Amino acid sequence: MTRDASENGALSDSNSDIELLPGGSRARSLIRLESVGSTNDHLKALARAGAPSGTAVLADVQTAGRGRLGRSFLSPAGEGVYLSVLLRPDCSAEAALQLTAWTAAAVCRALERCCGLSAGIKWVNDIILNGRKLGGILCETSMRGDSGRVDYVVAGVGLNVLQGGFPPELALTATSLLLETGRRFSRDAVAAALISELDRMGAEFPAGKERYLREYRAACITTGRDVCFVRDGERHTGTAESIDEDFGLVLRLPDGEREHLRSGEVSVRGLCGYV
Ligand code: BTN
């Protein structure tokens, strides 16, 4: 192994002997793929075939990486971490909605632990570093028949690690760990920290909510800023005030009314290309 020395042991990308599954982990099986359309799609097929909670899929490249709201997620070979983890929480669809925010908090914790970086969260699922998008989260839920209970949730995380640049349409809004820090963090080390934190999140859901809420609120860079959002096809503006108990975004509208957003997306003034 050739690993550069660093205080957190997470530099260089050639440390193939990094232990990706944490000791005593519930992440019983890790499937590593050279190339896949989408790790989320691959894991959903395994989930339908009965794979246990904790199964994880990690790919070197995604040819059809997906983001929220039908967008694509650029996933070049050897540059990012493309990871999906299977959870089988015994909960309602409503409760499972919160897992996107829980995952964002877990990702920030992993980045802190592995890279010593304090990343932010743009509500609800974007991971932000120095005002640009470092990565994102796509959680997909499947229900157990019409029982009203969740069968499984696939929590997908994409992080830009070694990208030295982005295509023109992303150049102003996206970033990578390399671009922000000048350091070549090991993708395996980042993946190992993510698997460990997502594994822990699976064990702590839903009882550990207060801690995830506290960490989410502390990392959220949306609150206190002017935002723009689309409701019923129309564009609205407001000021993001806080994160409510269900990880919803509390907005103060121009007429003084309050609105709680449960899902969707907001543009934040001064962030990720929105002026
Ligand atoms: C977003 O930015 O809207 C979410 C991006 C999520 C990307 C990850 S990469 C691993 C997993 N597989 C996918 O196809 N998407 C998620």
XYZ file of C-alpha atoms and ligand atoms in Angstrom:
291
model
C 0.000 0.000 0.000
C 1.200 3.503 -0.720
C -0.601 5.930 1.487
C 0.561 9.477 2.105
C 0.971 10.320 5.733
C -1.785 12.531 7.113
C -3.238 13.206 10.496
C -6.476 11.537 9.551
C -5.035 8.741 7.416
C -7.343 9.547 4.539
C -4.951 10.737 1.869
C -4.009 9.039 -1.424
C -6.272 6.842 -3.481
C -4.168 3.713 -3.665
C -4.947 2.142 -0.310
C -6.895 -0.848 -1.490
C -6.445 -2.564 1.867
C -8.630 -0.124 3.749
C -11.228 -2.026 5.730
C -14.477 -0.844 4.220
C -16.789 -2.653 6.589
C -16.554 -1.378 10.152
C -15.959 -3.914 12.927
C -19.209 -5.323 14.322
C -20.961 -3.645 11.410
C -24.524 -4.301 10.417
C -23.292 -3.639 6.890
C -22.957 -7.376 6.401
C -22.216 -7.308 2.740
C -20.465 -4.803 0.528
C -20.740 -5.249 -3.219
C -18.024 -3.409 -5.139
C -18.683 -2.844 -8.822
C -16.361 -1.441 -11.429
C -19.224 0.028 -13.442
C -22.971 0.213 -12.941
C -25.857 2.298 -14.247
C -26.848 3.473 -10.773
C -25.859 1.957 -7.424
C -29.372 2.803 -6.179
C -30.982 0.798 -9.002
C -28.608 -2.127 -8.445
C -29.355 -2.178 -4.720
C -33.124 -1.859 -5.258
C -33.006 -5.046 -7.353
C -31.103 -6.791 -4.533
C -33.618 -5.455 -1.996
C -36.529 -6.875 -4.013
C -34.695 -10.221 -4.005
C -34.519 -10.106 -0.176
C -31.099 -8.595 0.604
C -30.739 -7.756 4.315
C -30.574 -4.340 5.894
C -27.000 -3.040 5.796
C -26.180 -4.354 2.312
C -24.066 -1.736 0.528
C -23.142 -1.182 -3.129
C -20.085 0.895 -4.072
C -19.147 1.614 -7.691
C -16.096 3.067 -9.373
C -18.215 4.684 -12.080
C -21.932 5.171 -12.699
C -23.118 5.426 -16.287
C -26.612 6.608 -15.305
C -26.180 8.126 -11.843
C -29.407 9.731 -10.672
C -30.140 12.743 -8.495
C -33.382 14.007 -6.986
C -36.201 15.431 -9.080
C -35.269 13.336 -12.113
C -31.844 14.916 -12.530
C -28.688 13.041 -13.447
C -25.639 12.842 -11.198
C -22.329 13.031 -13.022
C -20.282 10.042 -11.814
C -16.938 9.815 -13.623
C -14.652 6.798 -13.144
C -12.181 6.920 -10.299
C -13.110 10.405 -9.113
C -16.082 10.215 -6.765
C -17.681 7.961 -4.184
C -20.923 6.422 -5.441
C -22.486 4.453 -2.620
C -25.900 3.026 -1.747
C -26.882 1.422 1.545
C -29.995 -0.652 2.195
C -32.147 0.056 5.251
C -35.245 -1.825 6.356
C -36.761 0.426 9.033
C -40.099 -0.586 10.513
C -41.849 2.725 9.910
C -44.385 4.610 7.803
C -43.580 6.338 4.505
C -43.970 9.674 6.291
C -41.318 8.755 8.860
C -39.005 7.387 6.137
C -39.131 10.794 4.415
C -36.855 12.065 7.167
C -34.100 9.653 6.164
C -32.835 12.036 3.468
C -32.046 14.592 6.169
C -30.670 11.938 8.544
C -28.364 10.747 5.743
C -27.166 14.317 5.116
C -26.246 14.654 8.797
C -24.466 11.274 8.688
C -22.501 12.341 5.579
C -21.328 15.534 7.336
C -20.231 13.476 10.304
C -18.281 11.122 8.015
C -16.538 14.044 6.283
C -15.586 15.551 9.614
C -14.235 12.265 10.876
C -12.426 11.203 7.751
C -11.245 14.494 6.279
C -11.487 16.962 9.171
C -13.890 19.080 7.107
C -16.971 20.893 8.272
C -19.408 20.557 5.360
C -22.765 22.287 5.180
C -26.192 21.060 4.095
C -28.394 22.932 1.668
C -31.912 21.805 2.574
C -32.736 19.127 2.056
C -30.114 16.901 0.473
C -27.156 18.837 -0.923
C -23.738 18.618 0.717
C -21.987 21.969 0.420
C -18.375 22.991 0.813
C -17.352 26.664 0.503
C -20.642 27.545 -1.177
C -20.509 24.833 -3.843
C -22.094 21.418 -4.163
C -19.767 18.642 -3.053
C -22.350 15.896 -3.324
C -25.917 14.838 -2.838
C -28.257 12.247 -1.436
C -30.999 10.266 -3.109
C -33.149 8.154 -0.763
C -35.703 5.900 -2.419
C -38.445 4.138 -0.474
C -40.523 1.090 -1.331
C -43.640 0.139 0.616
C -44.753 -3.313 1.821
C -47.897 -3.901 -0.235
C -50.656 -1.604 1.027
C -49.695 -2.129 4.671
C -48.660 1.522 5.003
C -45.286 0.273 6.250
C -41.911 0.594 4.585
C -40.347 -2.470 2.977
C -36.979 -0.850 2.317
C -35.159 2.438 1.831
C -32.110 2.747 -0.403
C -29.934 5.624 0.791
C -27.676 6.744 -2.078
C -24.759 9.115 -1.557
C -22.594 10.683 -4.238
C -19.528 12.727 -3.257
C -17.031 14.460 -5.522
C -13.557 13.566 -4.268
C -10.841 13.750 -6.923
C -12.444 15.798 -9.708
C -10.029 18.453 -10.954
C -12.796 20.287 -12.849
C -16.366 20.032 -14.096
C -18.118 20.520 -17.423
C -19.186 24.114 -18.148
C -22.798 23.620 -16.971
C -21.548 22.561 -13.502
C -18.327 24.558 -13.280
C -19.806 27.393 -11.205
C -21.876 25.261 -8.857
C -20.029 21.973 -8.221
C -16.832 21.239 -6.379
C -14.723 18.355 -5.093
C -12.590 17.659 -2.054
C -9.526 18.061 -4.271
C -10.610 21.436 -5.629
C -11.437 22.817 -2.183
C -8.525 21.469 -0.197
C -5.813 20.667 -2.739
C -5.582 17.248 -1.095
C -6.109 13.828 -2.696
C -8.307 12.094 -0.157
C -8.671 8.357 -0.569
C -12.061 7.423 -2.014
C -11.911 4.166 -0.067
C -11.344 6.009 3.195
C -14.256 8.344 2.453
C -16.435 5.358 1.520
C -15.438 3.518 4.702
C -16.369 6.506 6.859
C -19.704 6.836 5.026
C -20.531 3.148 5.403
C -19.719 3.316 9.088
C -21.878 6.406 9.695
C -24.780 5.109 7.589
C -24.593 1.802 9.401
C -24.815 3.655 12.688
C -27.684 5.760 11.365
C -29.616 2.596 10.491
C -29.189 1.390 14.058
C -30.165 4.755 15.556
C -33.264 5.387 13.418
C -35.720 6.576 14.659
C -34.853 6.719 18.388
C -31.774 8.921 17.901
C -33.687 11.716 16.203
C -32.706 14.526 18.580
C -29.031 14.192 17.778
C -29.570 14.054 14.007
C -31.910 17.047 14.252
C -29.330 18.996 16.264
C -26.535 18.168 13.830
C -28.731 18.853 10.781
C -29.752 22.251 12.136
C -26.133 23.128 12.929
C -24.943 22.168 9.430
C -27.865 23.632 7.472
C -26.759 26.690 5.496
C -30.252 27.414 4.161
C -31.673 28.884 7.345
C -31.428 32.642 7.740
C -31.267 33.191 3.965
C -33.609 34.363 1.251
C -34.825 31.488 -0.880
C -36.873 30.849 -3.951
C -39.089 27.786 -4.409
C -41.698 26.441 -6.784
C -45.197 25.506 -5.581
C -47.941 24.373 -7.967
C -45.779 25.423 -10.902
C -45.358 28.965 -9.558
C -42.189 30.598 -8.268
C -42.316 31.996 -4.711
C -39.811 33.698 -2.452
C -39.381 33.688 1.299
C -36.876 33.689 4.115
C -35.817 30.339 5.543
C -36.257 30.629 9.304
C -35.578 27.220 10.788
C -35.775 23.442 10.512
C -38.856 22.005 12.209
C -39.109 18.786 14.255
C -39.738 16.750 11.082
C -36.714 18.208 9.245
C -39.082 20.418 7.231
C -37.962 23.901 6.199
C -39.876 26.722 7.898
C -40.285 29.711 5.583
C -41.492 33.214 6.337
C -43.350 34.445 3.244
C -43.471 38.104 2.125
C -47.042 38.441 3.510
C -45.781 37.385 6.948
C -47.342 33.890 6.805
C -45.272 30.841 7.698
C -44.998 27.781 5.492
C -43.435 24.386 6.291
C -41.847 22.668 3.284
C -41.639 18.900 3.685
C -39.975 18.034 0.414
C -38.913 19.618 -2.839
C -36.113 22.048 -3.326
C -35.254 25.678 -2.704
C -32.686 27.923 -4.366
C -30.636 29.848 -1.847
C -29.610 33.406 -2.661
C -25.833 33.608 -3.056
C -25.327 29.867 -3.224
C -24.586 27.407 -6.021
C -25.011 29.952 -8.791
C -28.294 31.518 -7.582
C -27.813 35.273 -7.335
C -28.738 14.851 -5.908
O -27.761 15.571 -6.037
O -29.902 15.236 -6.205
C -28.566 13.471 -5.366
C -27.376 12.746 -5.968
C -27.270 11.332 -5.472
C -26.196 10.564 -6.212
C -25.973 9.209 -5.610
S -24.520 8.432 -6.276
C -24.980 6.930 -5.541
C -26.481 6.789 -5.725
N -26.798 6.225 -7.026
C -27.466 7.092 -7.794
O -27.852 6.861 -8.956
N -27.650 8.225 -7.136
C -27.090 8.194 -5.802
